[in-house]
XYZ file of N, CA, C and O in Angstrom:
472
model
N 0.834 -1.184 0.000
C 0.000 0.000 0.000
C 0.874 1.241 0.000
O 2.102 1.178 0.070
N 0.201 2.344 -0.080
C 0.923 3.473 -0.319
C 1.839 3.987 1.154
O 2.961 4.462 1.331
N 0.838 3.654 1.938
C 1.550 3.882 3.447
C 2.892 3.069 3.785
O 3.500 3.241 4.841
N 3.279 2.203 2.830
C 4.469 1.133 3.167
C 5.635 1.528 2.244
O 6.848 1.329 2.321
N 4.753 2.239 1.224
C 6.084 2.872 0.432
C 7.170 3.652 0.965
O 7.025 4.457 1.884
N 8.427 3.372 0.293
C 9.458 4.213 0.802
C 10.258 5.018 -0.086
O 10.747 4.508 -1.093
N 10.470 6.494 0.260
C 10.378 7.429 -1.206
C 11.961 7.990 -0.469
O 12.165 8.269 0.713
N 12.943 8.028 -1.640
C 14.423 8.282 -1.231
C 15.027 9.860 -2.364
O 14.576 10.359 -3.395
N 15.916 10.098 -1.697
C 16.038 11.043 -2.700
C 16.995 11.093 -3.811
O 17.251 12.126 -4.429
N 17.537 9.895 -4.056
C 18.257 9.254 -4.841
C 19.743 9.053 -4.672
O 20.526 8.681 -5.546
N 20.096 9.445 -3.035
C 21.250 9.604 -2.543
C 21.352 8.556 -1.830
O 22.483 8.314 -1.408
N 20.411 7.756 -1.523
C 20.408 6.479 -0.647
C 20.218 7.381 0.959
O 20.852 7.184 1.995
N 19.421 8.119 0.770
C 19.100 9.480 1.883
C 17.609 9.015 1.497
O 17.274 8.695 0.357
N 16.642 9.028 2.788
C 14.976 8.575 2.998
C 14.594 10.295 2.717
O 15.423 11.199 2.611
N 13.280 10.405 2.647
C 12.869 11.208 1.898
C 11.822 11.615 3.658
O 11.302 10.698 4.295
N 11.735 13.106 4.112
C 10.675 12.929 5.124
C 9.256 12.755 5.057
O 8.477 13.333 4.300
N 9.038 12.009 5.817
C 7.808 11.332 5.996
C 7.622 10.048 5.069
O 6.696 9.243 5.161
N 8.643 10.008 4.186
C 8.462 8.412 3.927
C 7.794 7.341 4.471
O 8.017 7.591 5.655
N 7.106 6.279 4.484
C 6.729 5.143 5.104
C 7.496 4.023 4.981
O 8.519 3.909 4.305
N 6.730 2.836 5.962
C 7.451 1.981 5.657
C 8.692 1.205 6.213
O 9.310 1.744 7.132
N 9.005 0.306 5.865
C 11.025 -0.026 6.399
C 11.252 -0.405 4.659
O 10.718 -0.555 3.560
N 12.680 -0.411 5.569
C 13.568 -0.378 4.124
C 14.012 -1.931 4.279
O 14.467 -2.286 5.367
N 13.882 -2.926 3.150
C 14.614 -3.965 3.151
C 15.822 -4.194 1.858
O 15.863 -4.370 0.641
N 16.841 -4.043 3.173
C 17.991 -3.916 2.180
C 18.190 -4.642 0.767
O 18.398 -3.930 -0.216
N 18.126 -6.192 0.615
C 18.264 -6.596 -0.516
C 17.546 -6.055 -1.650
O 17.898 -5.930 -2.823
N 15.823 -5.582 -0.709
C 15.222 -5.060 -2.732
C 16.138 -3.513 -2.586
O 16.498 -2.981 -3.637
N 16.372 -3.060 -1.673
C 16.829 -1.545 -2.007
C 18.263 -1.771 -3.050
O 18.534 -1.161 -4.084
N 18.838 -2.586 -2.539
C 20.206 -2.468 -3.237
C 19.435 -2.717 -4.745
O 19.787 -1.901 -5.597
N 18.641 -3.521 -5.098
C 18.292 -3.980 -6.604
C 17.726 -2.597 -7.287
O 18.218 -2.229 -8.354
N 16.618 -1.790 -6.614
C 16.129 -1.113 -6.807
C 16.566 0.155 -7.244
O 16.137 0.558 -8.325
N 17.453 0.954 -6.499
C 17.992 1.642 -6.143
C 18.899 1.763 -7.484
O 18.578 2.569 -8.357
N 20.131 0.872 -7.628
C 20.646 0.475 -9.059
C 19.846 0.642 -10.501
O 20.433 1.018 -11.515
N 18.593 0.355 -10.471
C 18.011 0.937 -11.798
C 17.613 2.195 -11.430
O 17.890 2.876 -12.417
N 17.133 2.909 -10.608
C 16.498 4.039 -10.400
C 17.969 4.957 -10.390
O 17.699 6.138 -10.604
N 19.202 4.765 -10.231
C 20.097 5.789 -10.376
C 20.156 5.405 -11.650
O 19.526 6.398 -12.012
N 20.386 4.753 -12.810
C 21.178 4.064 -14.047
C 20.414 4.534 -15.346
O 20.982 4.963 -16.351
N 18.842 4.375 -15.166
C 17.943 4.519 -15.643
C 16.351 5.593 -15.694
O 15.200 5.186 -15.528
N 16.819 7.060 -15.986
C 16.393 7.814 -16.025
C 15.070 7.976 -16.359
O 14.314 8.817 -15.871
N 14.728 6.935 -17.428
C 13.481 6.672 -18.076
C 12.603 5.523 -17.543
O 11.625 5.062 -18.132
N 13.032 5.167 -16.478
C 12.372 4.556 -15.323
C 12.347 5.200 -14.243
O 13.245 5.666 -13.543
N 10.687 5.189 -14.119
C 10.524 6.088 -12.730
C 9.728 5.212 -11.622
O 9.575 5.676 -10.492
N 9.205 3.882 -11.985
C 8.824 2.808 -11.142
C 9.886 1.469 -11.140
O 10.526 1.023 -12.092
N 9.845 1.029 -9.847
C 10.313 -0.371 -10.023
C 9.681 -1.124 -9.305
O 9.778 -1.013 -8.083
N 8.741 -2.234 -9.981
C 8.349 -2.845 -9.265
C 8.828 -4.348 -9.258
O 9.443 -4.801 -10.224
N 8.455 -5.311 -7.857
C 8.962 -6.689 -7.766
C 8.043 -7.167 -6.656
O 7.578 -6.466 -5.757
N 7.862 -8.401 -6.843
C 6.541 -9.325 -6.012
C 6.783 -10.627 -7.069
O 7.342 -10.755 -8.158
N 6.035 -11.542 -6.123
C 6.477 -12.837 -6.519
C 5.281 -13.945 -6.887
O 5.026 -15.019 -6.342
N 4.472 -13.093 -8.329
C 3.133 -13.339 -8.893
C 3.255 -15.080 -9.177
O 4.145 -15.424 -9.955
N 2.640 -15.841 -8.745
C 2.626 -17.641 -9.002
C 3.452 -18.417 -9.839
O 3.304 -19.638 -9.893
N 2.751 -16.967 -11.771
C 3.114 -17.799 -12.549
C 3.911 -16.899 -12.896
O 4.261 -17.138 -14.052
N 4.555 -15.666 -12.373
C 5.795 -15.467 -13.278
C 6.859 -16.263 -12.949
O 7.556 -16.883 -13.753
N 7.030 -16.227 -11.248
C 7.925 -16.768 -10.459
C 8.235 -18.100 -10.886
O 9.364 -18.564 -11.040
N 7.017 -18.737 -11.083
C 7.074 -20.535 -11.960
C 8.361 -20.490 -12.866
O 9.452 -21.021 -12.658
N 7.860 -19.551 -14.153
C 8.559 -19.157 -15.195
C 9.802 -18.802 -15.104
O 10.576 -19.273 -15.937
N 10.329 -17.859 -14.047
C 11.771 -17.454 -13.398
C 12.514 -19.146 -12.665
O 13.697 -19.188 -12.327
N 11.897 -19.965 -12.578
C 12.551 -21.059 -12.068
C 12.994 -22.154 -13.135
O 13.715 -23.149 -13.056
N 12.251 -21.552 -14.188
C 12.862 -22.659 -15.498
C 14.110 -22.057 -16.534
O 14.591 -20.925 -16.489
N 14.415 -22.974 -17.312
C 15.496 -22.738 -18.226
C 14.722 -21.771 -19.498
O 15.420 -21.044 -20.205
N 13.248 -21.856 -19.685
C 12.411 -22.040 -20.732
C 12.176 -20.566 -20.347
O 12.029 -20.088 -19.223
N 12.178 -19.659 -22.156
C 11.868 -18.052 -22.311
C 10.639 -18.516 -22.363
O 10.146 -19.639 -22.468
N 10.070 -17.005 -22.232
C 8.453 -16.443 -22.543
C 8.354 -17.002 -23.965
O 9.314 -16.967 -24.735
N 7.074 -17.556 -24.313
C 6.846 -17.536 -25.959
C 5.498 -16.971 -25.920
O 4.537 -16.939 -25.152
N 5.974 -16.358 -27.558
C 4.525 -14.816 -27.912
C 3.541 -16.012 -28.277
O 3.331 -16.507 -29.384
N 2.954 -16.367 -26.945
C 1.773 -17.662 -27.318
C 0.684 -16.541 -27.108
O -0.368 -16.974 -27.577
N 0.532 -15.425 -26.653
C -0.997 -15.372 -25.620
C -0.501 -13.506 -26.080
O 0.539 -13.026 -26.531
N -1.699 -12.961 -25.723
C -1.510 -11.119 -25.971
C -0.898 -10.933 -24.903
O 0.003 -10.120 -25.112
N -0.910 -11.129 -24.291
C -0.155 -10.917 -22.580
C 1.109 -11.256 -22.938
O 1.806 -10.243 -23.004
N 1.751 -12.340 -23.220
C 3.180 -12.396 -23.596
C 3.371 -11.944 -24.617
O 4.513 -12.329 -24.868
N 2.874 -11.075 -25.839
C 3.263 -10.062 -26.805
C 3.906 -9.049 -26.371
O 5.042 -8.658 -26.638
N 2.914 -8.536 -25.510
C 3.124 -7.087 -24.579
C 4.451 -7.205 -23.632
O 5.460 -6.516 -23.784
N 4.273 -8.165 -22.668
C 5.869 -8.595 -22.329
C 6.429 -8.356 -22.938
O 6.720 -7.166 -22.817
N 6.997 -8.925 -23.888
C 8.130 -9.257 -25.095
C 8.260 -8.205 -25.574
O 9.430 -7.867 -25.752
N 7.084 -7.142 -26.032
C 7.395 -6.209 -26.336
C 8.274 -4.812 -25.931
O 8.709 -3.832 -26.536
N 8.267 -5.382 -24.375
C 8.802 -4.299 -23.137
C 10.518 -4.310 -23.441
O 11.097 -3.264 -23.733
N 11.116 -5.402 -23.352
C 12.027 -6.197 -23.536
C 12.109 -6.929 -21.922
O 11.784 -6.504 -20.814
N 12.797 -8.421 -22.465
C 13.041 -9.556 -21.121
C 14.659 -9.578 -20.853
O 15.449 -10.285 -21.480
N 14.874 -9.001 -20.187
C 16.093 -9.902 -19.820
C 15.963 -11.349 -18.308
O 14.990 -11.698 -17.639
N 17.323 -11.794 -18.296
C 17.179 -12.809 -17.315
C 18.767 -12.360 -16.633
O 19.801 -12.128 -17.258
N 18.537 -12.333 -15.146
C 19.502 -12.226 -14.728
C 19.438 -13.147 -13.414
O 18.443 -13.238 -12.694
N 20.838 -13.915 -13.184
C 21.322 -15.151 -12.440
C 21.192 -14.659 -11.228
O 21.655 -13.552 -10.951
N 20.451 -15.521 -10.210
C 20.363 -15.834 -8.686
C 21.518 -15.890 -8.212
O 22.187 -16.913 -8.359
N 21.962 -14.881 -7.592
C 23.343 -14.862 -6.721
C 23.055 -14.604 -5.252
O 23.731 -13.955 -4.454
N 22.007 -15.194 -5.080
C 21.910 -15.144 -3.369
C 20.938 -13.540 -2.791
O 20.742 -12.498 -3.416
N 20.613 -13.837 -1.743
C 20.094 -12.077 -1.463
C 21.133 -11.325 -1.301
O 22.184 -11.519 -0.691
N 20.682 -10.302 -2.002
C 21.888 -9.169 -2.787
C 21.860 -8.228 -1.650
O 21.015 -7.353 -1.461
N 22.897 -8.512 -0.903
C 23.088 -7.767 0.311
C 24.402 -7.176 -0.019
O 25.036 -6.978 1.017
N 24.961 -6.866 -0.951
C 25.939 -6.029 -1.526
C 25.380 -5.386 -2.491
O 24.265 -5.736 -2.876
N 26.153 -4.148 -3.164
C 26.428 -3.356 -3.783
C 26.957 -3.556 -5.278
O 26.866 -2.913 -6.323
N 27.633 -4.918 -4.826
C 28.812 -5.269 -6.019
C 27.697 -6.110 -7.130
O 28.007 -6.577 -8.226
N 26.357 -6.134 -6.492
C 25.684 -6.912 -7.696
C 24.969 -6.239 -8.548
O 24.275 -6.811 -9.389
N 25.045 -4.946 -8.442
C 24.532 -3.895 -8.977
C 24.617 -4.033 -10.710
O 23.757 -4.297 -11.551
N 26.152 -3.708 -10.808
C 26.486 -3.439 -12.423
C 25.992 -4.941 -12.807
O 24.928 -4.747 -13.395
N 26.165 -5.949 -12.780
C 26.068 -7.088 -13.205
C 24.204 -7.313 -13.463
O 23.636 -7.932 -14.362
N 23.712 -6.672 -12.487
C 21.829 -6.572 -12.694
C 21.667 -5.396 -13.820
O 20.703 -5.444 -14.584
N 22.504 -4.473 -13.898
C 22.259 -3.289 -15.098
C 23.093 -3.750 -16.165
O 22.920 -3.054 -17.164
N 23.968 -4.700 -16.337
C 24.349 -5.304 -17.505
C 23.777 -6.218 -18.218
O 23.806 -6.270 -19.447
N 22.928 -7.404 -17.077
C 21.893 -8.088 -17.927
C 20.473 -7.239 -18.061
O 19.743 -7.705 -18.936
N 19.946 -6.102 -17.376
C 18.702 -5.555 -18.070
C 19.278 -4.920 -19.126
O 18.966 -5.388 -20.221
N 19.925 -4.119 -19.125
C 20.284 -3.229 -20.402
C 20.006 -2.167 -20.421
O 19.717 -1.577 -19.380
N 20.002 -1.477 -21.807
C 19.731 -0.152 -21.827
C 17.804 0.301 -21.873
O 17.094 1.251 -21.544
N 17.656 -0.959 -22.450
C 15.719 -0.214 -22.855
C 15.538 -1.445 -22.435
O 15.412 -2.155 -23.433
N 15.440 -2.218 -21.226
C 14.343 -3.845 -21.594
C 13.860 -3.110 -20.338
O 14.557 -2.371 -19.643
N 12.588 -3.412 -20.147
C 11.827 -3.234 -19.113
C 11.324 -4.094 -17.512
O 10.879 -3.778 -16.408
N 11.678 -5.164 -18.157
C 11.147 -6.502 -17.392
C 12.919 -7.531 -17.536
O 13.591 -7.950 -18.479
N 13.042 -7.554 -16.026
C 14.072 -8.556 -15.832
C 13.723 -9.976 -14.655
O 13.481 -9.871 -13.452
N 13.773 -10.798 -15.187
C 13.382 -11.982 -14.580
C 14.521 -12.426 -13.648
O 15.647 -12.752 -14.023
N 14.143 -12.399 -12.579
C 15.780 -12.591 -11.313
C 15.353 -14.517 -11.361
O 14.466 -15.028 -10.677
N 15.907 -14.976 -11.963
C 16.105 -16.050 -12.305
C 16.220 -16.992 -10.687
O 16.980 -16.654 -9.779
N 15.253 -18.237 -10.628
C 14.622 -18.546 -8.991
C 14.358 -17.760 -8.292
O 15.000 -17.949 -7.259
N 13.427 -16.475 -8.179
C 13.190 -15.796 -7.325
C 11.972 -15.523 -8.068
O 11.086 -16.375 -8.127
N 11.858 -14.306 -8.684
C 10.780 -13.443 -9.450
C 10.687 -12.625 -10.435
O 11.719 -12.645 -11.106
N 9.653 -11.681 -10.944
C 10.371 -10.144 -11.857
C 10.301 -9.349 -11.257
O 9.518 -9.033 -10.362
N 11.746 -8.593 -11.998
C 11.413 -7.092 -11.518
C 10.902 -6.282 -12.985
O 11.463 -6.488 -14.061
N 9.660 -5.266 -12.802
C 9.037 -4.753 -13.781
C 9.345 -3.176 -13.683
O 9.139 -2.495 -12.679
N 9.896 -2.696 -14.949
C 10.244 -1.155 -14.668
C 9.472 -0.144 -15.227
O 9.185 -0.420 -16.392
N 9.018 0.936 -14.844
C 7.576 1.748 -15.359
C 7.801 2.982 -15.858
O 7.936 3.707 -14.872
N 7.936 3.735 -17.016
C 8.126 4.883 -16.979
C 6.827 6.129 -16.351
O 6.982 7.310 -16.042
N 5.926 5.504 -16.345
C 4.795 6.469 -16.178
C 4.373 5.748 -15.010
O 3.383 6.120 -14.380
């Protein structure tokens, strides 16, 4: 909910009256596209049934369904499970497999993270 959100000022500095706690591993993930990626102004991550299913296999999205058009259309990357990212140092390596324009990165055994410009 909106009351749990936590709004920073891009210094890794909380914003006043922010809500919420901060949990370090999504911040470090988060945080990394929101400095890198200008044209992202949301990041979201949650761990929906069947994406998460999908993040646990070897097997890409296929443009079977309008829903996976639109995906695909965002761009997918996949980036490797290295444990909860309680460092810093996993940063460049998460902005090297999303890239410059893909929108949607699949944290490979875990979940997606989905990036929003609007």
């Amino acid at each position: 909910t909106l009351n749990g959100t936590v709004i920073t000022d891009g210094n890794d500095s909380y914003m006043p009256g922010a809500g919420g706690r901060v949990f370090q591993p999504g911040y470090i993930l988060h945080s990394a596209v929101h400095k890198s990626r200008p044209d992202c102004h949301a990041v979201w991550h949650c761990h929906p049934i069947e994406t998460t299913a999908l993040c646990q296999t070897q097997t890409q999205l296929l443009p079977i369904s309008q829903e996976a058009l639109l995906a695909l259309k965002k761009g997918i990357s996949v980036h490797p499970f290295e444990g909860s990212a309680n460092d810093v140092d996993e940063q460049p390596r998460l902005l090297a497999n999303l890239g410059p324009t893909n929108q949607i990165v699949l944290l490979a055994n875990h979940g997606p993270m989905v990036l929003g410009s609007d």
